[in-house]
PDB file of C-alpha atoms and ligand atoms in Angstrom:
ATOM      1  CA  MET A   1       1.698  20.899  26.544  1.00  0.00           C
ATOM      2  CA  GLU A   2       5.238  19.578  25.643  1.00  0.00           C
ATOM      3  CA  THR A   3       6.853  20.688  28.697  1.00  0.00           C
ATOM      4  CA  ASP A   4       4.062  19.499  30.842  1.00  0.00           C
ATOM      5  CA  PHE A   5       4.176  16.081  29.199  1.00  0.00           C
ATOM      6  CA  VAL A   6       7.825  15.731  29.666  1.00  0.00           C
ATOM      7  CA  LYS A   7       7.372  16.964  33.418  1.00  0.00           C
ATOM      8  CA  TRP A   8       4.762  14.208  33.553  1.00  0.00           C
ATOM      9  CA  LEU A   9       6.751  11.422  31.935  1.00  0.00           C
ATOM     10  CA  LEU A  10      10.249  11.738  33.406  1.00  0.00           C
ATOM     11  CA  PRO A  11       9.377  10.523  36.880  1.00  0.00           C
ATOM     12  CA  ARG A  12       7.673   7.669  35.190  1.00  0.00           C
ATOM     13  CA  LEU A  13      10.900   6.565  33.490  1.00  0.00           C
ATOM     14  CA  PRO A  14      12.358   4.156  35.882  1.00  0.00           C
ATOM     15  CA  ALA A  15      15.985   4.082  36.671  1.00  0.00           C
ATOM     16  CA  HIS A  16      17.694   1.093  35.143  1.00  0.00           C
ATOM     17  CA  PRO A  17      21.359  -0.236  35.766  1.00  0.00           C
ATOM     18  CA  ARG A  18      22.023   0.199  32.046  1.00  0.00           C
ATOM     19  CA  LEU A  19      21.721   3.959  32.188  1.00  0.00           C
ATOM     20  CA  GLU A  20      24.770   5.739  33.690  1.00  0.00           C
ATOM     21  CA  VAL A  21      22.900   8.990  33.153  1.00  0.00           C
ATOM     22  CA  PRO A  22      18.966   8.347  33.009  1.00  0.00           C
ATOM     23  CA  ALA A  23      16.503  10.515  31.258  1.00  0.00           C
ATOM     24  CA  GLY A  24      16.277  14.004  32.245  1.00  0.00           C
ATOM     25  CA  ASP A  25      19.486  15.429  31.056  1.00  0.00           C
ATOM     26  CA  ASP A  26      20.172  16.666  27.620  1.00  0.00           C
ATOM     27  CA  ALA A  27      20.679  13.056  26.446  1.00  0.00           C
ATOM     28  CA  ALA A  28      20.881   9.797  28.432  1.00  0.00           C
ATOM     29  CA  VAL A  29      24.064   7.829  28.843  1.00  0.00           C
ATOM     30  CA  LEU A  30      24.047   4.034  28.117  1.00  0.00           C
ATOM     31  CA  ARG A  31      26.624   1.566  29.406  1.00  0.00           C
ATOM     32  CA  PRO A  32      27.286  -0.771  26.290  1.00  0.00           C
ATOM     33  CA  PRO A  33      27.736  -4.344  27.169  1.00  0.00           C
ATOM     34  CA  ALA A  34      31.380  -5.312  26.892  1.00  0.00           C
ATOM     35  CA  MET A  35      32.502  -7.043  23.549  1.00  0.00           C
ATOM     36  CA  ARG A  36      29.192  -6.649  21.883  1.00  0.00           C
ATOM     37  CA  ARG A  37      28.042  -4.604  18.884  1.00  0.00           C
ATOM     38  CA  THR A  38      25.245  -2.146  18.988  1.00  0.00           C
ATOM     39  CA  VAL A  39      22.211  -2.708  16.924  1.00  0.00           C
ATOM     40  CA  ILE A  40      19.881   0.198  16.312  1.00  0.00           C
ATOM     41  CA  THR A  41      16.384   0.323  14.645  1.00  0.00           C
ATOM     42  CA  VAL A  42      13.392   2.785  14.419  1.00  0.00           C
ATOM     43  CA  ASP A  43       9.976   2.233  13.428  1.00  0.00           C
ATOM     44  CA  MET A  44       7.021   4.817  13.287  1.00  0.00           C
ATOM     45  CA  LEU A  45       3.450   4.172  13.593  1.00  0.00           C
ATOM     46  CA  THR A  46       0.840   6.684  12.365  1.00  0.00           C
ATOM     47  CA  GLU A  47      -2.737   6.701  13.322  1.00  0.00           C
ATOM     48  CA  GLY A  48      -4.897   6.121  10.029  1.00  0.00           C
ATOM     49  CA  VAL A  49      -2.048   4.030   8.592  1.00  0.00           C
ATOM     50  CA  ASP A  50      -0.945   1.485  11.256  1.00  0.00           C
ATOM     51  CA  PHE A  51      -3.828   1.703  13.634  1.00  0.00           C
ATOM     52  CA  ILE A  52      -7.278   3.435  14.182  1.00  0.00           C
ATOM     53  CA  LEU A  53      -7.809   4.416  17.887  1.00  0.00           C
ATOM     54  CA  GLY A  54     -11.378   3.341  19.197  1.00  0.00           C
ATOM     55  CA  PRO A  55     -12.862   0.458  21.399  1.00  0.00           C
ATOM     56  CA  ASP A  56     -10.727  -2.195  19.706  1.00  0.00           C
ATOM     57  CA  CYS A  57      -7.404  -0.183  19.729  1.00  0.00           C
ATOM     58  CA  THR A  58      -6.519   1.473  22.973  1.00  0.00           C
ATOM     59  CA  PRO A  59      -3.771   3.912  23.399  1.00  0.00           C
ATOM     60  CA  ARG A  60      -2.068   1.313  25.827  1.00  0.00           C
ATOM     61  CA  GLN A  61      -2.203  -1.148  22.910  1.00  0.00           C
ATOM     62  CA  VAL A  62      -0.540   1.390  20.458  1.00  0.00           C
ATOM     63  CA  GLY A  63       2.123   1.958  23.043  1.00  0.00           C
ATOM     64  CA  HIS A  64       2.774  -1.920  23.359  1.00  0.00           C
ATOM     65  CA  LYS A  65       2.614  -2.117  19.451  1.00  0.00           C
ATOM     66  CA  ALA A  66       5.119   0.624  18.860  1.00  0.00           C
ATOM     67  CA  LEU A  67       7.753  -0.837  21.154  1.00  0.00           C
ATOM     68  CA  ALA A  68       6.893  -4.577  20.134  1.00  0.00           C
ATOM     69  CA  VAL A  69       7.504  -3.923  16.278  1.00  0.00           C
ATOM     70  CA  ASN A  70      11.052  -2.593  17.225  1.00  0.00           C
ATOM     71  CA  LEU A  71      11.733  -5.561  19.501  1.00  0.00           C
ATOM     72  CA  SER A  72      10.704  -7.885  16.600  1.00  0.00           C
ATOM     73  CA  ASP A  73      13.409  -6.060  14.352  1.00  0.00           C
ATOM     74  CA  LEU A  74      15.950  -6.755  17.003  1.00  0.00           C
ATOM     75  CA  ALA A  75      14.671 -10.431  17.270  1.00  0.00           C
ATOM     76  CA  ALA A  76      15.212 -10.664  13.515  1.00  0.00           C
ATOM     77  CA  MET A  77      18.944  -9.802  13.947  1.00  0.00           C
ATOM     78  CA  ALA A  78      19.521 -12.018  17.014  1.00  0.00           C
ATOM     79  CA  ALA A  79      20.066  -9.084  19.042  1.00  0.00           C
ATOM     80  CA  ARG A  80      19.451  -8.573  22.758  1.00  0.00           C
ATOM     81  CA  PRO A  81      17.207  -5.547  23.395  1.00  0.00           C
ATOM     82  CA  GLU A  82      19.178  -2.798  25.602  1.00  0.00           C
ATOM     83  CA  ALA A  83      17.565   0.614  25.576  1.00  0.00           C
ATOM     84  CA  VAL A  84      14.786   2.570  23.807  1.00  0.00           C
ATOM     85  CA  VAL A  85      13.882   6.100  23.285  1.00  0.00           C
ATOM     86  CA  VAL A  86      10.280   7.416  22.227  1.00  0.00           C
ATOM     87  CA  ALA A  87       9.139  10.352  20.103  1.00  0.00           C
ATOM     88  CA  VAL A  88       5.357  11.278  20.201  1.00  0.00           C
ATOM     89  CA  CYS A  89       3.311  13.797  18.137  1.00  0.00           C
ATOM     90  CA  LEU A  90      -0.022  14.002  20.086  1.00  0.00           C
ATOM     91  CA  PRO A  91      -3.262  15.584  18.465  1.00  0.00           C
ATOM     92  CA  ARG A  92      -3.616  18.958  20.167  1.00  0.00           C
ATOM     93  CA  SER A  93      -7.117  17.534  20.991  1.00  0.00           C
ATOM     94  CA  ALA A  94      -6.062  14.665  22.853  1.00  0.00           C
ATOM     95  CA  GLY A  95      -6.338  14.434  26.665  1.00  0.00           C
ATOM     96  CA  ALA A  96      -3.629  13.307  29.090  1.00  0.00           C
ATOM     97  CA  SER A  97      -5.248   9.805  29.149  1.00  0.00           C
ATOM     98  CA  LEU A  98      -3.738   9.236  25.627  1.00  0.00           C
ATOM     99  CA  ALA A  99      -0.146  10.001  26.613  1.00  0.00           C
ATOM    100  CA  GLU A 100      -0.794   7.957  29.916  1.00  0.00           C
ATOM    101  CA  GLY A 101      -2.066   4.902  27.922  1.00  0.00           C
ATOM    102  CA  LEU A 102       0.835   5.097  25.460  1.00  0.00           C
ATOM    103  CA  HIS A 103       3.247   5.116  28.288  1.00  0.00           C
ATOM    104  CA  GLU A 104       1.508   2.376  30.217  1.00  0.00           C
ATOM    105  CA  GLY A 105       1.831   0.083  27.195  1.00  0.00           C
ATOM    106  CA  LEU A 106       5.492   0.937  26.510  1.00  0.00           C
ATOM    107  CA  ALA A 107       6.369   0.588  30.014  1.00  0.00           C
ATOM    108  CA  ALA A 108       4.934  -2.778  30.759  1.00  0.00           C
ATOM    109  CA  LEU A 109       6.536  -4.388  27.598  1.00  0.00           C
ATOM    110  CA  ALA A 110       9.792  -2.675  28.471  1.00  0.00           C
ATOM    111  CA  LEU A 111       9.694  -4.305  31.889  1.00  0.00           C
ATOM    112  CA  GLU A 112       8.888  -7.702  30.444  1.00  0.00           C
ATOM    113  CA  PHE A 113      11.972  -7.610  28.147  1.00  0.00           C
ATOM    114  CA  ASP A 114      14.287  -5.753  30.660  1.00  0.00           C
ATOM    115  CA  VAL A 115      14.742  -2.851  28.223  1.00  0.00           C
ATOM    116  CA  ALA A 116      15.877   0.658  29.575  1.00  0.00           C
ATOM    117  CA  LEU A 117      13.618   3.584  28.921  1.00  0.00           C
ATOM    118  CA  ALA A 118      16.176   6.069  27.916  1.00  0.00           C
ATOM    119  CA  GLY A 119      14.158   9.053  27.260  1.00  0.00           C
ATOM    120  CA  GLY A 120      11.419  10.563  25.145  1.00  0.00           C
ATOM    121  CA  ASP A 121      10.182  13.694  23.306  1.00  0.00           C
ATOM    122  CA  THR A 122       6.559  14.941  22.636  1.00  0.00           C
ATOM    123  CA  ASN A 123       5.125  17.634  20.256  1.00  0.00           C
ATOM    124  CA  ALA A 124       1.391  18.577  19.896  1.00  0.00           C
ATOM    125  CA  TRP A 125      -0.032  19.293  16.433  1.00  0.00           C
ATOM    126  CA  ASP A 126      -3.278  19.340  14.304  1.00  0.00           C
ATOM    127  CA  GLY A 127      -2.507  15.950  12.892  1.00  0.00           C
ATOM    128  CA  PRO A 128      -2.995  12.333  13.778  1.00  0.00           C
ATOM    129  CA  LEU A 129      -1.162  10.504  16.757  1.00  0.00           C
ATOM    130  CA  VAL A 130       2.333   9.622  15.719  1.00  0.00           C
ATOM    131  CA  ILE A 131       4.511   7.547  17.811  1.00  0.00           C
ATOM    132  CA  SER A 132       8.210   6.607  16.890  1.00  0.00           C
ATOM    133  CA  VAL A 133      10.568   4.263  18.730  1.00  0.00           C
ATOM    134  CA  THR A 134      14.156   4.015  18.451  1.00  0.00           C
ATOM    135  CA  ALA A 135      15.491   0.788  20.033  1.00  0.00           C
ATOM    136  CA  VAL A 136      19.075  -0.282  20.816  1.00  0.00           C
ATOM    137  CA  GLY A 137      20.109  -3.823  21.024  1.00  0.00           C
ATOM    138  CA  SER A 138      23.484  -5.699  21.165  1.00  0.00           C
ATOM    139  CA  VAL A 139      24.934  -8.806  19.585  1.00  0.00           C
ATOM    140  CA  PRO A 140      28.478 -10.546  19.748  1.00  0.00           C
ATOM    141  CA  PRO A 141      30.739  -9.175  16.920  1.00  0.00           C
ATOM    142  CA  GLY A 142      29.919 -11.002  13.636  1.00  0.00           C
ATOM    143  CA  GLN A 143      26.885 -12.771  15.101  1.00  0.00           C
ATOM    144  CA  ALA A 144      24.159 -10.733  13.692  1.00  0.00           C
ATOM    145  CA  TRP A 145      21.465 -12.430  11.579  1.00  0.00           C
ATOM    146  CA  ARG A 146      21.416 -10.930   8.160  1.00  0.00           C
ATOM    147  CA  ARG A 147      18.634 -11.302   5.520  1.00  0.00           C
ATOM    148  CA  SER A 148      21.277 -11.742   2.839  1.00  0.00           C
ATOM    149  CA  GLU A 149      22.940 -14.958   3.834  1.00  0.00           C
ATOM    150  CA  ALA A 150      20.301 -17.577   2.735  1.00  0.00           C
ATOM    151  CA  ARG A 151      22.049 -20.437   0.796  1.00  0.00           C
ATOM    152  CA  PRO A 152      20.656 -23.045  -1.697  1.00  0.00           C
ATOM    153  CA  GLY A 153      19.736 -26.175   0.308  1.00  0.00           C
ATOM    154  CA  ASP A 154      18.913 -24.175   3.517  1.00  0.00           C
ATOM    155  CA  LEU A 155      15.493 -24.867   4.764  1.00  0.00           C
ATOM    156  CA  ILE A 156      13.138 -21.893   5.595  1.00  0.00           C
ATOM    157  CA  VAL A 157      11.403 -22.077   9.043  1.00  0.00           C
ATOM    158  CA  VAL A 158       8.628 -20.036  10.144  1.00  0.00           C
ATOM    159  CA  THR A 159       8.549 -19.465  13.850  1.00  0.00           C
ATOM    160  CA  GLY A 160       4.555 -19.702  14.132  1.00  0.00           C
ATOM    161  CA  PRO A 161       1.070 -19.625  12.385  1.00  0.00           C
ATOM    162  CA  CYS A 162       0.397 -16.489  10.069  1.00  0.00           C
ATOM    163  CA  GLY A 163      -2.641 -14.625   8.652  1.00  0.00           C
ATOM    164  CA  GLY A 164      -5.642 -12.739  10.010  1.00  0.00           C
ATOM    165  CA  SER A 165      -3.603 -10.732  12.486  1.00  0.00           C
ATOM    166  CA  LEU A 166      -5.879  -7.522  11.742  1.00  0.00           C
ATOM    167  CA  LEU A 167      -8.519  -9.346  13.937  1.00  0.00           C
ATOM    168  CA  GLY A 168      -6.470  -8.043  16.847  1.00  0.00           C
ATOM    169  CA  ARG A 169      -3.312  -9.824  17.040  1.00  0.00           C
ATOM    170  CA  HIS A 170      -1.237  -7.071  15.431  1.00  0.00           C
ATOM    171  CA  LEU A 171      -2.029  -5.092  18.425  1.00  0.00           C
ATOM    172  CA  ARG A 172      -0.770  -7.845  20.883  1.00  0.00           C
ATOM    173  CA  VAL A 173       2.651  -8.489  18.980  1.00  0.00           C
ATOM    174  CA  GLN A 174       4.748 -10.917  21.042  1.00  0.00           C
ATOM    175  CA  PRO A 175       8.173 -10.295  19.739  1.00  0.00           C
ATOM    176  CA  ARG A 176      10.316 -13.355  19.342  1.00  0.00           C
ATOM    177  CA  CYS A 177      13.362 -11.918  21.288  1.00  0.00           C
ATOM    178  CA  ARG A 178      14.136 -14.739  23.684  1.00  0.00           C
ATOM    179  CA  ALA A 179      13.285 -17.401  21.216  1.00  0.00           C
ATOM    180  CA  ALA A 180      15.861 -15.774  18.680  1.00  0.00           C
ATOM    181  CA  LEU A 181      18.663 -15.433  21.527  1.00  0.00           C
ATOM    182  CA  GLU A 182      17.862 -19.191  22.343  1.00  0.00           C
ATOM    183  CA  ILE A 183      18.185 -20.300  18.749  1.00  0.00           C
ATOM    184  CA  ALA A 184      21.075 -18.225  18.123  1.00  0.00           C
ATOM    185  CA  GLY A 185      22.899 -19.786  21.016  1.00  0.00           C
ATOM    186  CA  ARG A 186      22.538 -23.382  19.976  1.00  0.00           C
ATOM    187  CA  LEU A 187      21.640 -23.601  16.073  1.00  0.00           C
ATOM    188  CA  THR A 188      23.031 -22.253  12.804  1.00  0.00           C
ATOM    189  CA  VAL A 189      20.841 -19.671  11.117  1.00  0.00           C
ATOM    190  CA  HIS A 190      22.119 -18.268   7.779  1.00  0.00           C
ATOM    191  CA  ALA A 191      19.566 -15.585   7.305  1.00  0.00           C
ATOM    192  CA  ALA A 192      16.461 -14.223   9.079  1.00  0.00           C
ATOM    193  CA  ILE A 193      13.782 -11.674   8.684  1.00  0.00           C
ATOM    194  CA  ASP A 194      10.484 -10.788  10.777  1.00  0.00           C
ATOM    195  CA  ILE A 195       7.316 -11.036   9.109  1.00  0.00           C
ATOM    196  CA  SER A 196       5.940  -7.450   9.162  1.00  0.00           C
ATOM    197  CA  ASP A 197       4.471  -7.004   5.779  1.00  0.00           C
ATOM    198  CA  GLY A 198       3.377 -10.560   4.639  1.00  0.00           C
ATOM    199  CA  LEU A 199       5.127 -14.054   4.838  1.00  0.00           C
ATOM    200  CA  SER A 200       5.476 -14.132   0.891  1.00  0.00           C
ATOM    201  CA  LEU A 201       6.757 -10.473   0.528  1.00  0.00           C
ATOM    202  CA  ASP A 202       9.093 -10.758   3.472  1.00  0.00           C
ATOM    203  CA  LEU A 203      10.405 -14.280   2.182  1.00  0.00           C
ATOM    204  CA  SER A 204      10.917 -12.634  -1.258  1.00  0.00           C
ATOM    205  CA  ARG A 205      12.865  -9.838   0.380  1.00  0.00           C
ATOM    206  CA  MET A 206      15.148 -12.230   2.021  1.00  0.00           C
ATOM    207  CA  MET A 207      15.794 -14.241  -1.186  1.00  0.00           C
ATOM    208  CA  THR A 208      16.345 -11.026  -3.214  1.00  0.00           C
ATOM    209  CA  ALA A 209      18.927 -10.070  -0.542  1.00  0.00           C
ATOM    210  CA  SER A 210      20.518 -13.516  -0.851  1.00  0.00           C
ATOM    211  CA  GLY A 211      20.641 -13.631  -4.448  1.00  0.00           C
ATOM    212  CA  ALA A 212      18.575 -16.846  -4.294  1.00  0.00           C
ATOM    213  CA  GLY A 213      15.004 -18.246  -4.546  1.00  0.00           C
ATOM    214  CA  CYS A 214      12.675 -20.372  -2.681  1.00  0.00           C
ATOM    215  CA  GLN A 215      10.386 -23.097  -3.310  1.00  0.00           C
ATOM    216  CA  VAL A 216       7.434 -22.988  -0.803  1.00  0.00           C
ATOM    217  CA  ASP A 217       5.598 -26.002   0.481  1.00  0.00           C
ATOM    218  CA  LEU A 218       2.058 -24.545   0.376  1.00  0.00           C
ATOM    219  CA  PRO A 219       0.504 -27.336   2.648  1.00  0.00           C
ATOM    220  CA  ALA A 220       3.139 -26.861   5.199  1.00  0.00           C
ATOM    221  CA  VAL A 221       2.396 -23.235   5.770  1.00  0.00           C
ATOM    222  CA  PRO A 222       1.061 -22.911   9.325  1.00  0.00           C
ATOM    223  CA  ILE A 223      -2.284 -20.955   9.227  1.00  0.00           C
ATOM    224  CA  HIS A 224      -3.428 -19.104  12.203  1.00  0.00           C
ATOM    225  CA  GLU A 225      -7.184 -19.648  13.398  1.00  0.00           C
ATOM    226  CA  ASP A 226      -7.649 -15.843  12.733  1.00  0.00           C
ATOM    227  CA  ALA A 227      -6.806 -16.633   8.937  1.00  0.00           C
ATOM    228  CA  VAL A 228      -9.465 -19.189   8.865  1.00  0.00           C
ATOM    229  CA  ARG A 229     -12.040 -16.848  10.690  1.00  0.00           C
ATOM    230  CA  MET A 230     -11.143 -14.112   8.486  1.00  0.00           C
ATOM    231  CA  SER A 231     -11.812 -16.047   5.181  1.00  0.00           C
ATOM    232  CA  ARG A 232     -14.917 -17.580   6.501  1.00  0.00           C
ATOM    233  CA  ASP A 233     -16.577 -14.268   7.530  1.00  0.00           C
ATOM    234  CA  GLN A 234     -15.876 -12.510   4.234  1.00  0.00           C
ATOM    235  CA  PRO A 235     -19.429 -11.460   3.038  1.00  0.00           C
ATOM    236  CA  ASP A 236     -18.537 -11.735  -0.770  1.00  0.00           C
ATOM    237  CA  ALA A 237     -18.003 -15.429  -1.509  1.00  0.00           C
ATOM    238  CA  GLY A 238     -16.956 -14.646  -5.053  1.00  0.00           C
ATOM    239  CA  SER A 239     -13.873 -12.828  -4.136  1.00  0.00           C
ATOM    240  CA  ARG A 240     -12.974 -14.782  -0.931  1.00  0.00           C
ATOM    241  CA  ARG A 241      -9.439 -15.222  -0.020  1.00  0.00           C
ATOM    242  CA  THR A 242      -8.625 -18.586   1.323  1.00  0.00           C
ATOM    243  CA  PRO A 243      -6.876 -19.004   4.799  1.00  0.00           C
ATOM    244  CA  LEU A 244      -3.694 -19.705   2.984  1.00  0.00           C
ATOM    245  CA  ASP A 245      -3.977 -16.493   0.858  1.00  0.00           C
ATOM    246  CA  HIS A 246      -4.426 -14.602   4.381  1.00  0.00           C
ATOM    247  CA  ALA A 247      -1.388 -16.601   5.744  1.00  0.00           C
ATOM    248  CA  LEU A 248       0.932 -15.540   2.830  1.00  0.00           C
ATOM    249  CA  ALA A 249      -0.001 -12.069   2.505  1.00  0.00           C
ATOM    250  CA  ASP A 250      -1.485 -10.373   5.607  1.00  0.00           C
ATOM    251  CA  GLY A 251       1.370  -9.537   7.535  1.00  0.00           C
ATOM    252  CA  GLU A 252       1.861  -8.260  11.027  1.00  0.00           C
ATOM    253  CA  ASP A 253       2.381 -11.517  12.340  1.00  0.00           C
ATOM    254  CA  PHE A 254       5.919 -10.692  13.534  1.00  0.00           C
ATOM    255  CA  GLU A 255       6.985 -14.326  13.382  1.00  0.00           C
ATOM    256  CA  LEU A 256      10.433 -14.949  12.168  1.00  0.00           C
ATOM    257  CA  LEU A 257      11.640 -16.394   8.854  1.00  0.00           C
ATOM    258  CA  LEU A 258      14.818 -18.332   9.219  1.00  0.00           C
ATOM    259  CA  ALA A 259      16.910 -19.872   6.588  1.00  0.00           C
ATOM    260  CA  MET A 260      18.906 -22.767   8.147  1.00  0.00           C
ATOM    261  CA  PRO A 261      20.901 -25.786   7.130  1.00  0.00           C
ATOM    262  CA  PRO A 262      18.552 -28.709   7.056  1.00  0.00           C
ATOM    263  CA  ASP A 263      19.851 -30.519  10.273  1.00  0.00           C
ATOM    264  CA  ASP A 264      19.518 -27.357  12.277  1.00  0.00           C
ATOM    265  CA  ALA A 265      16.139 -26.605  10.954  1.00  0.00           C
ATOM    266  CA  GLN A 266      14.855 -30.015  11.894  1.00  0.00           C
ATOM    267  CA  ARG A 267      16.429 -29.701  15.218  1.00  0.00           C
ATOM    268  CA  LEU A 268      14.569 -26.528  15.822  1.00  0.00           C
ATOM    269  CA  VAL A 269      11.235 -28.122  14.748  1.00  0.00           C
ATOM    270  CA  CYS A 270      11.696 -31.024  17.006  1.00  0.00           C
ATOM    271  CA  ASP A 271      13.000 -29.193  20.014  1.00  0.00           C
ATOM    272  CA  PRO A 272      11.718 -25.597  19.886  1.00  0.00           C
ATOM    273  CA  PRO A 273      12.013 -22.777  22.403  1.00  0.00           C
ATOM    274  CA  ALA A 274       9.124 -22.641  24.873  1.00  0.00           C
ATOM    275  CA  GLY A 275       6.012 -21.208  23.352  1.00  0.00           C
ATOM    276  CA  LEU A 276       7.080 -21.580  19.808  1.00  0.00           C
ATOM    277  CA  SER A 277       5.546 -23.548  17.073  1.00  0.00           C
ATOM    278  CA  PRO A 278       8.087 -23.494  14.154  1.00  0.00           C
ATOM    279  CA  ALA A 279       7.349 -25.130  10.807  1.00  0.00           C
ATOM    280  CA  VAL A 280       9.697 -25.991   7.758  1.00  0.00           C
ATOM    281  CA  ILE A 281       7.901 -24.395   4.825  1.00  0.00           C
ATOM    282  CA  GLY A 282      10.432 -24.625   1.928  1.00  0.00           C
ATOM    283  CA  GLU A 283      13.596 -24.953   0.603  1.00  0.00           C
ATOM    284  CA  VAL A 284      16.206 -22.262  -0.720  1.00  0.00           C
ATOM    285  CA  ILE A 285      17.257 -22.766  -4.374  1.00  0.00           C
ATOM    286  CA  ALA A 286      19.680 -21.080  -6.587  1.00  0.00           C
ATOM    287  CA  GLU A 287      16.891 -19.762  -9.143  1.00  0.00           C
ATOM    288  CA  PRO A 288      15.841 -16.445  -8.297  1.00  0.00           C
ATOM    289  CA  GLY A 289      11.986 -15.968  -7.318  1.00  0.00           C
ATOM    290  CA  LEU A 290       9.409 -17.683  -5.155  1.00  0.00           C
ATOM    291  CA  PHE A 291       7.728 -20.992  -6.354  1.00  0.00           C
ATOM    292  CA  ALA A 292       4.953 -22.867  -4.882  1.00  0.00           C
ATOM    293  CA  THR A 293       4.661 -26.574  -4.681  1.00  0.00           C
ATOM    294  CA  ASP A 294       2.016 -28.797  -3.396  1.00  0.00           C
ATOM    295  CA  SER A 295       1.096 -32.493  -3.519  1.00  0.00           C
ATOM    296  CA  THR A 296      -0.977 -32.300  -6.893  1.00  0.00           C
ATOM    297  CA  ALA A 297       0.284 -29.344  -8.968  1.00  0.00           C
ATOM    298  CA  ALA A 298       3.645 -28.928 -10.527  1.00  0.00           C
ATOM    299  CA  ARG A 299       5.825 -26.002  -9.336  1.00  0.00           C
ATOM    300  CA  ARG A 300       4.518 -22.705 -10.336  1.00  0.00           C
ATOM    301  CA  PRO A 301       5.512 -19.071  -9.641  1.00  0.00           C
ATOM    302  CA  LEU A 302       4.191 -17.635  -6.224  1.00  0.00           C
ATOM    303  CA  PRO A 303       3.785 -13.995  -6.530  1.00  0.00           C
ATOM    304  CA  PRO A 304       5.012 -12.281  -3.472  1.00  0.00           C
ATOM    305  CA  GLN A 305       1.990 -10.393  -1.778  1.00  0.00           C
ATOM    306  CA  GLY A 306       1.723  -8.091   1.282  1.00  0.00           C
ATOM    307  CA  PHE A 307       1.667  -4.438   2.645  1.00  0.00           C
ATOM    308  CA  ILE A 308       3.650  -1.945   0.885  1.00  0.00           C
ATOM    309  CA  HIS A 309       3.829   1.752   1.855  1.00  0.00           C
ATOM    310  CA  GLU A 310       3.082   3.672  -1.324  1.00  0.00           C
ATOM    311  CA  PHE A 311       4.332   7.087  -2.112  1.00  0.00           C
ATOM    312  CA  ASP A 312       2.666   9.633  -4.601  1.00  0.00           C
ATOM    313  CA  GLY A 313       4.826  11.052  -7.421  1.00  0.00           C
TER     314      GLY A 313
HETATM  315 MG1   MG B   1      11.835  -6.124   9.995  1.00  0.00          MG
END
């Protein structure tokens, strides 16, 4: 199966001017852009954990998502995507259509963002589908956005509405690569992270890394219509989570959280990159932790919530 799949895949990996030696040799050779640093990231998706294949989740969508989540991590570093390699573990029972679908989803997104597909490897086994993408990007020296450089007085901007991504948006991730490069080109960003596990959880990670805290203005948090739908359609009214709860905790929004000097944050909100609806949702403070404010209540702690991969033992 492996040899057959690689044989099938190789002619489908298009030549790209960035590849001095394309896929098909023992390894590919990449022409690194002059005077830029290499940024590298990997993300693995497992069936049953990150997705469940079915009518609402096609192999093509899984291929798209596997690449998109990596591009989102590059966006969170203000890095330009350059190349990717893909490793897939296929269930032995899977037909060729699964591999084809994965490749279609990957290839379409790679084309959209001008990313070179530099190679792939496939195994077959008795377990579920696993797909791992390693993405390479580039950034000018010293210009990568870190999550650790937020400063008291910075405003926190989120690049779009959050919550309810499980209704399907998590499979149609639109990585914020172009917006990130545009923002990096014209505004100052002290710290950045992408929202993979939950707005409040990822914000708390940024604050912990920065040795700071954040006061979140709850009414300012942009709520996606999916979050409203999810809250409304919940059968048990007693334990119903509000749309805001979903926006703060659901994750897989793949919007960016940016810590910016106030003037730059305001400029971003007033004049955003095309297709972006950024909003200021809070302010970085010296006191560690997350705190919530709204128009009626005093400041109170805001427990970070979101998705955490758990281990036994
Ligand atoms: Mg990330």
